[in-house]
Amino acid sequence: MAGDALSDLLKTVRLTGATFFDIAAQDPWAVCSPAPASILPGADHLISYHVLTAGRCFARIIGKEAILVEAGEVVVFTKSDPHIMSSTPDLGADPPTADVLEIAAASQTPFPINYVKDGSLSARLVCGYLACDALPFNPLLEALPPVIKAGDVKGHGGWLGLFIKLAVSEVAEKRAGSETVLTKLSELMFVDVLRRYVESLPPQQTGWLAGLRDPHLGRALALIHDRPAHSWTLEALAKESALSRTVLAERFTRLVGMPPMHYLAKWRMQIASELLSAGNSNVANIAAEIGYESEAAFSRAFKKMIGVPPSAWRLGIRAASGSASEASETGGELADKQR
């Protein structure tokens, strides 16, 4: 797998942590996920995870089949779907109340939720959230399934096992800076879950992650990510990837879901949107940084693909759903707007 492209994407979509919960439960119990907007208002997208540190439980997207989770495993919900963690597959629950979420958000340590009354503890979870940029282009989110489960229930080995031990320690000791430590650990945990998922993909799998695993396409993706301002042509990209133009175009489109030049154009706009949001560069410099010779050409292409001009994006204005349908143009048409 070409790790550089994955690393570049993770840097660009800016993973950040949010509120954490430390849940102690006694059967029967059930916890429903809060609405994403109540956890981190303004976040493009929220990925939630639940690490089971003791006992066993079930995880399910509401309306879907439940998944058994055992101690030493983590379950990640990638699409912000409402979901329930529970002691049995069919228990229902209401989301946390607004006052609980407000107190939890203000806490400097994982917020404890105790469902143990007068018996012994049957399950313990560390639950957290990772916010990331979903717009204008995040091929990783599009490639992931709604739920991923990973772990080593036998020995709690590897990075996930270490994460669980460190998470339990941070939760138990309640030291200053626990939330920051858990945020960094969560980012690393998520990357490890992604690696495990990619390694488990069947040979016939398609999608962006399957493209990463292909040595030639992984090379092409890494080149695009590493040198987005380069005046790439299909021929030059194919040569650097040790493929013919025809094979690269066909394999890239089949696995990644779009032609190489279309992907390049979308990736350039993802970088531009990040730079615009950061507010540290003017539009002319951003245009040059992603491969446009003029600010005007870049502004036209950005509005055509994203649905709003660069100045509006910088102010936090986003296109209405469906208003940026021009992004479905072919890669050749998009490339014509560059240089």
PDB file of N, CA, C and O in Angstrom, residues 3 16 30 41 51 66 74 79 96 106 143 169 171 182 187 200 202 210-211 235 245 278:
ATOM      1  N   GLY A   3       1.639   4.334   1.360  1.00  0.00           N
ATOM      2  CA  GLY A   3       1.279   5.028   2.588  1.00  0.00           C
ATOM      3  C   GLY A   3       1.300   6.530   2.447  1.00  0.00           C
ATOM      4  O   GLY A   3       0.609   7.234   3.171  1.00  0.00           O
ATOM      5  N   THR A  16      -9.455  16.020  13.982  1.00  0.00           N
ATOM      6  CA  THR A  16      -9.386  16.653  15.294  1.00  0.00           C
ATOM      7  C   THR A  16     -10.321  15.918  16.242  1.00  0.00           C
ATOM      8  O   THR A  16     -11.346  15.377  15.818  1.00  0.00           O
ATOM      9  N   ALA A  30     -28.071   0.327  27.537  1.00  0.00           N
ATOM     10  CA  ALA A  30     -28.006   0.778  26.146  1.00  0.00           C
ATOM     11  C   ALA A  30     -27.695   2.267  26.123  1.00  0.00           C
ATOM     12  O   ALA A  30     -28.178   3.024  26.965  1.00  0.00           O
ATOM     13  N   PRO A  41     -20.234  21.392  17.071  1.00  0.00           N
ATOM     14  CA  PRO A  41     -20.953  22.245  16.119  1.00  0.00           C
ATOM     15  C   PRO A  41     -20.003  22.820  15.070  1.00  0.00           C
ATOM     16  O   PRO A  41     -18.900  23.239  15.378  1.00  0.00           O
ATOM     17  N   VAL A  51     -14.306   1.974  22.143  1.00  0.00           N
ATOM     18  CA  VAL A  51     -13.344   0.944  22.513  1.00  0.00           C
ATOM     19  C   VAL A  51     -13.893   0.199  23.729  1.00  0.00           C
ATOM     20  O   VAL A  51     -14.158   0.819  24.764  1.00  0.00           O
ATOM     21  N   ALA A  66     -27.098  -5.874  14.420  1.00  0.00           N
ATOM     22  CA  ALA A  66     -26.126  -5.609  15.479  1.00  0.00           C
ATOM     23  C   ALA A  66     -24.846  -6.406  15.270  1.00  0.00           C
ATOM     24  O   ALA A  66     -24.851  -7.494  14.676  1.00  0.00           O
ATOM     25  N   VAL A  74     -12.376  -2.418  18.935  1.00  0.00           N
ATOM     26  CA  VAL A  74     -12.890  -1.069  18.719  1.00  0.00           C
ATOM     27  C   VAL A  74     -13.841  -1.121  17.535  1.00  0.00           C
ATOM     28  O   VAL A  74     -13.593  -1.823  16.548  1.00  0.00           O
ATOM     29  N   LYS A  79     -19.832   7.210   9.129  1.00  0.00           N
ATOM     30  CA  LYS A  79     -20.741   8.042   8.337  1.00  0.00           C
ATOM     31  C   LYS A  79     -21.658   8.938   9.167  1.00  0.00           C
ATOM     32  O   LYS A  79     -22.636   9.476   8.645  1.00  0.00           O
ATOM     33  N   PRO A  96     -28.102  11.192  24.719  1.00  0.00           N
ATOM     34  CA  PRO A  96     -27.841  11.968  25.939  1.00  0.00           C
ATOM     35  C   PRO A  96     -28.554  13.308  25.883  1.00  0.00           C
ATOM     36  O   PRO A  96     -28.733  13.899  24.814  1.00  0.00           O
ATOM     37  N   ALA A 106     -17.519  20.764  28.226  1.00  0.00           N
ATOM     38  CA  ALA A 106     -16.720  21.696  29.020  1.00  0.00           C
ATOM     39  C   ALA A 106     -15.669  20.991  29.870  1.00  0.00           C
ATOM     40  O   ALA A 106     -14.777  21.628  30.426  1.00  0.00           O
ATOM     41  N   ALA A 143     -14.884   6.046   0.550  1.00  0.00           N
ATOM     42  CA  ALA A 143     -14.454   4.665   0.348  1.00  0.00           C
ATOM     43  C   ALA A 143     -14.719   3.762   1.545  1.00  0.00           C
ATOM     44  O   ALA A 143     -14.671   2.540   1.422  1.00  0.00           O
ATOM     45  N   SER A 169      -5.688   3.989  31.252  1.00  0.00           N
ATOM     46  CA  SER A 169      -4.868   4.709  32.225  1.00  0.00           C
ATOM     47  C   SER A 169      -5.257   6.182  32.294  1.00  0.00           C
ATOM     48  O   SER A 169      -5.395   6.753  33.386  1.00  0.00           O
ATOM     49  N   VAL A 171      -8.112   7.543  31.483  1.00  0.00           N
ATOM     50  CA  VAL A 171      -9.449   7.686  32.052  1.00  0.00           C
ATOM     51  C   VAL A 171      -9.412   7.500  33.564  1.00  0.00           C
ATOM     52  O   VAL A 171     -10.043   8.243  34.320  1.00  0.00           O
ATOM     53  N   LEU A 182      -5.843  11.787  24.768  1.00  0.00           N
ATOM     54  CA  LEU A 182      -6.777  10.883  24.115  1.00  0.00           C
ATOM     55  C   LEU A 182      -7.036  11.289  22.660  1.00  0.00           C
ATOM     56  O   LEU A 182      -7.229  10.439  21.798  1.00  0.00           O
ATOM     57  N   GLU A 187      -6.342   9.644  16.998  1.00  0.00           N
ATOM     58  CA  GLU A 187      -5.914   9.808  15.610  1.00  0.00           C
ATOM     59  C   GLU A 187      -5.052   8.623  15.179  1.00  0.00           C
ATOM     60  O   GLU A 187      -5.226   8.080  14.086  1.00  0.00           O
ATOM     61  N   SER A 200      -7.369  -6.056   4.838  1.00  0.00           N
ATOM     62  CA  SER A 200      -8.382  -7.107   4.812  1.00  0.00           C
ATOM     63  C   SER A 200      -9.245  -7.082   3.556  1.00  0.00           C
ATOM     64  O   SER A 200     -10.085  -7.974   3.359  1.00  0.00           O
ATOM     65  N   PRO A 202     -10.746  -7.698  -0.004  1.00  0.00           N
ATOM     66  CA  PRO A 202     -10.594  -8.787  -0.980  1.00  0.00           C
ATOM     67  C   PRO A 202      -9.971  -8.274  -2.270  1.00  0.00           C
ATOM     68  O   PRO A 202     -10.061  -7.076  -2.573  1.00  0.00           O
ATOM     69  N   ALA A 210      -8.681   0.640  -2.292  1.00  0.00           N
ATOM     70  CA  ALA A 210      -8.181  -0.436  -3.138  1.00  0.00           C
ATOM     71  C   ALA A 210      -7.150   0.104  -4.118  1.00  0.00           C
ATOM     72  O   ALA A 210      -6.163  -0.571  -4.447  1.00  0.00           O
ATOM     73  N   GLY A 211      -7.352   1.336  -4.578  1.00  0.00           N
ATOM     74  CA  GLY A 211      -6.365   1.962  -5.454  1.00  0.00           C
ATOM     75  C   GLY A 211      -5.048   2.179  -4.744  1.00  0.00           C
ATOM     76  O   GLY A 211      -3.974   2.020  -5.326  1.00  0.00           O
ATOM     77  N   GLU A 235      -0.072  11.006 -19.945  1.00  0.00           N
ATOM     78  CA  GLU A 235       1.122  10.308 -20.406  1.00  0.00           C
ATOM     79  C   GLU A 235       2.244  10.387 -19.359  1.00  0.00           C
ATOM     80  O   GLU A 235       2.907   9.383 -19.060  1.00  0.00           O
ATOM     81  N   ARG A 245      -0.590   4.592 -20.909  1.00  0.00           N
ATOM     82  CA  ARG A 245      -1.680   5.545 -20.729  1.00  0.00           C
ATOM     83  C   ARG A 245      -3.019   4.834 -20.640  1.00  0.00           C
ATOM     84  O   ARG A 245      -3.851   5.138 -19.776  1.00  0.00           O
ATOM     85  N   ALA A 278      -7.778  28.321   6.064  1.00  0.00           N
ATOM     86  CA  ALA A 278      -6.729  28.733   7.002  1.00  0.00           C
ATOM     87  C   ALA A 278      -6.543  30.243   7.008  1.00  0.00           C
ATOM     88  O   ALA A 278      -6.181  30.833   8.029  1.00  0.00           O
TER      89      ALA A 278
END
